[in-house]
mmCIF file of C-alpha atoms in Angstrom:
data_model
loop_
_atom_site.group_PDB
_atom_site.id
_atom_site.type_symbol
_atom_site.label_atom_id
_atom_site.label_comp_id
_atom_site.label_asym_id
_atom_site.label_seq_id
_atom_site.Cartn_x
_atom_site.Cartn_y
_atom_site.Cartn_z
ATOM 1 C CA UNK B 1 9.222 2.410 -0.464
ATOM 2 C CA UNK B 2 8.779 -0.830 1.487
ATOM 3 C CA UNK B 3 5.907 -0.774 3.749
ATOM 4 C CA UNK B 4 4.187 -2.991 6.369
ATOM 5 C CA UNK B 5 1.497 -5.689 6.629
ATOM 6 C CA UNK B 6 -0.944 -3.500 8.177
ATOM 7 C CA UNK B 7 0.230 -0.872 5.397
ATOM 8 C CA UNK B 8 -0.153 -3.209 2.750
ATOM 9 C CA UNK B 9 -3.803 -4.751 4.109
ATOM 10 C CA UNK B 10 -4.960 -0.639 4.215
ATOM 11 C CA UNK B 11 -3.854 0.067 0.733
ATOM 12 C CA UNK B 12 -4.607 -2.911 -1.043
ATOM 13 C CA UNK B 13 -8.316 -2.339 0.777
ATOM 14 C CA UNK B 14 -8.262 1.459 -0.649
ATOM 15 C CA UNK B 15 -7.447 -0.046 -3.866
ATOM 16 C CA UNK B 16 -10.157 -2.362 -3.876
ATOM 17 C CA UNK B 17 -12.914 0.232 -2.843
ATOM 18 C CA UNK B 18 -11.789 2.816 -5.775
ATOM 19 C CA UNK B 19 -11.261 -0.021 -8.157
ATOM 20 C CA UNK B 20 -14.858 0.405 -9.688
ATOM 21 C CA UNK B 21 -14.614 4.509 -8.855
ATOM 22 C CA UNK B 22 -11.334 6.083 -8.269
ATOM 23 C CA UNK B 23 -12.565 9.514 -7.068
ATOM 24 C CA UNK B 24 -14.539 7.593 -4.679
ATOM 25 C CA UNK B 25 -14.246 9.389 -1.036
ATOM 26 C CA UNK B 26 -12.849 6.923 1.623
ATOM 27 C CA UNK B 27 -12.590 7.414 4.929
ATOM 28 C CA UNK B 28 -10.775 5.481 8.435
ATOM 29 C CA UNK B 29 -14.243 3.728 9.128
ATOM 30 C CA UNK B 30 -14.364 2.344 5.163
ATOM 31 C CA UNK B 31 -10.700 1.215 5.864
ATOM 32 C CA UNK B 32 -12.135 -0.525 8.986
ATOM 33 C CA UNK B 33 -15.003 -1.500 7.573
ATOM 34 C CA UNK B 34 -13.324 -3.288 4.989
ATOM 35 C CA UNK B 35 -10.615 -4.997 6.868
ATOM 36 C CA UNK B 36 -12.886 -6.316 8.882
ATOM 37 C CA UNK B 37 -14.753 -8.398 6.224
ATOM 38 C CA UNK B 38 -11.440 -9.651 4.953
ATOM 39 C CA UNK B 39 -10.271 -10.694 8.811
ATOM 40 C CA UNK B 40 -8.737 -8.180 10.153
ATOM 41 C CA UNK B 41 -9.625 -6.511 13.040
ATOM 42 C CA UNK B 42 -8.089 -3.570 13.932
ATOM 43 C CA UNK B 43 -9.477 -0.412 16.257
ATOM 44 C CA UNK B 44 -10.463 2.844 14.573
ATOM 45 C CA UNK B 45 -7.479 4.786 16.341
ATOM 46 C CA UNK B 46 -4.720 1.893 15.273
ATOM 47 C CA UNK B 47 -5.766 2.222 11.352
ATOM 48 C CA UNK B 48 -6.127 5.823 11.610
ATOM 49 C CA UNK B 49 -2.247 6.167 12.794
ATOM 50 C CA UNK B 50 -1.628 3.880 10.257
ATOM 51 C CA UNK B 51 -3.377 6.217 7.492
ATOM 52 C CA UNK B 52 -1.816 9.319 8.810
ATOM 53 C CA UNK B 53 1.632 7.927 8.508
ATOM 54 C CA UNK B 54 0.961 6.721 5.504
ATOM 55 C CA UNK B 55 -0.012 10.162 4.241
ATOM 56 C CA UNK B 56 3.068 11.257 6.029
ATOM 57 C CA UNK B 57 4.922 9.224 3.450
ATOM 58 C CA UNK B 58 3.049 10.830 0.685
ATOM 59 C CA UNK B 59 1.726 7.716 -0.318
ATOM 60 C CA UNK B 60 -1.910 8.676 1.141
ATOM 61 C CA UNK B 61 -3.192 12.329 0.361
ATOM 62 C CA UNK B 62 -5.565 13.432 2.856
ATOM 63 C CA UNK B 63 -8.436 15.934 2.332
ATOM 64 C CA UNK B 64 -11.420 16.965 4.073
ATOM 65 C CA UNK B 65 -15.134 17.829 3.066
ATOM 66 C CA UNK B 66 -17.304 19.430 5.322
ATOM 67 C CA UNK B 67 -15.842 18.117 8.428
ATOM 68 C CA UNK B 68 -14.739 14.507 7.428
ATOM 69 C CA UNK B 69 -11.393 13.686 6.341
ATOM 70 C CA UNK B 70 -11.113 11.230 3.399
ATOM 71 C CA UNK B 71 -8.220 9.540 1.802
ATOM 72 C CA UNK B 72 -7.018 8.251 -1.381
ATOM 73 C CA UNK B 73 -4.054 6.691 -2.508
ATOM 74 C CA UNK B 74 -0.785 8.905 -4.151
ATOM 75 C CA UNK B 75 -0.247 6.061 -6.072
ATOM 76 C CA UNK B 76 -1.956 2.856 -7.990
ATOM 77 C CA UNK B 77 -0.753 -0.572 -7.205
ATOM 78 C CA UNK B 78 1.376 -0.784 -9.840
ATOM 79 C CA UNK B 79 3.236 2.168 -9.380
ATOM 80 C CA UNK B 80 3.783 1.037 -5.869
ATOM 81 C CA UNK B 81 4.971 -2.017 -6.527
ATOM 82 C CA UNK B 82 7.535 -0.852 -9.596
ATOM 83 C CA UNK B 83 8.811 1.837 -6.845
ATOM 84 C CA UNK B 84 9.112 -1.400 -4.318
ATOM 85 C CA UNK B 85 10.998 -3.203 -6.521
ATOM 86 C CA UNK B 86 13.342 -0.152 -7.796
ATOM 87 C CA UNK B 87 14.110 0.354 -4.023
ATOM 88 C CA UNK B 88 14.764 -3.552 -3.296
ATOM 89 C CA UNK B 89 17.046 -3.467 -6.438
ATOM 90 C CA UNK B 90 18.461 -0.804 -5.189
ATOM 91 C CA UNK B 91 19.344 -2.007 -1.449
ATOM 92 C CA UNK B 92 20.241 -5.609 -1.634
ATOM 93 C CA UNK B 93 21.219 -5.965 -5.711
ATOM 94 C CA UNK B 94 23.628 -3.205 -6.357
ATOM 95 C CA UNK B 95 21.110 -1.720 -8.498
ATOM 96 C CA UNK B 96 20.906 -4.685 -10.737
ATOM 97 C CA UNK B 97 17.534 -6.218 -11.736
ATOM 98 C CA UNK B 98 19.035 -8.624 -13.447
ATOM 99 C CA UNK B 99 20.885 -9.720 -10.407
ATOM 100 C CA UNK B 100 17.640 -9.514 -8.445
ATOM 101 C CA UNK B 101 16.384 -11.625 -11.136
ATOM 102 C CA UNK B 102 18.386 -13.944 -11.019
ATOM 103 C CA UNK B 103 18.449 -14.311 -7.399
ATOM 104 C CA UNK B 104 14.381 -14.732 -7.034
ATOM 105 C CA UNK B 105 14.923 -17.588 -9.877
ATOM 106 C CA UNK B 106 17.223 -19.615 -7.600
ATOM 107 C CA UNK B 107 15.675 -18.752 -4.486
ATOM 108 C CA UNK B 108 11.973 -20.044 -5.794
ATOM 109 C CA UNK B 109 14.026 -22.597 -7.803
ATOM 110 C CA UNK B 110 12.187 -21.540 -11.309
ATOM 111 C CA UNK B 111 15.572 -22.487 -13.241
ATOM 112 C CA UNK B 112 14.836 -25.695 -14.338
#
């Protein structure tokens, strides 16, 4: 599943914060919070789309205590970025990974 910047910046942030402690509660204002310190400044509303679609995608679950709502990620990193790469293989490489291989080695010139 191939996502956006703004997708990317909120996971890898959601990541971050449950690295320590994964049951950790996050919410939209954390997300915000967080960007911020790492430069990006986005409104409230604009990350909280951003969250909802990505729970839309079942990539965020969304749950609520008391009257907050709180997220946390469907998947780790990892698994995100195997499923990325299964999907890319998929779409451009006829399903080949060692054609996508290949490819990224001549494209980044790593073939010496």
């Amino acid at each position: 599943m191939v996502c956006g910047k703004l997708e990317i910046d909120i996971l890898n942030s959601i990541w971050n914060m449950t690295a320590d402690f994964e049951d950790r509660d996050i919410s939209i204002q954390d997300v915000v919070d967080d960007l911020a310190q790492n430069g990006i400044d986005r409104a409230y509303t604009t990350i909280k789309t951003v969250m909802d679609r990505l729970t839309v995608k079942s990539i965020l679950v969304r749950y609520k205590v008391g009257k907050k709502f709180f997220y946390k990620a469907a998947m780790d990193r990892t698994e995100m970025a195997s499923e990325a790469i299964r999907e890319i293989s998929t779409q451009f490489f006829n399903n080949s990974p060692v054609e996508m291989i290949h490819f990224i080695e001549r494209e980044f010139d790593l073939v010496k």
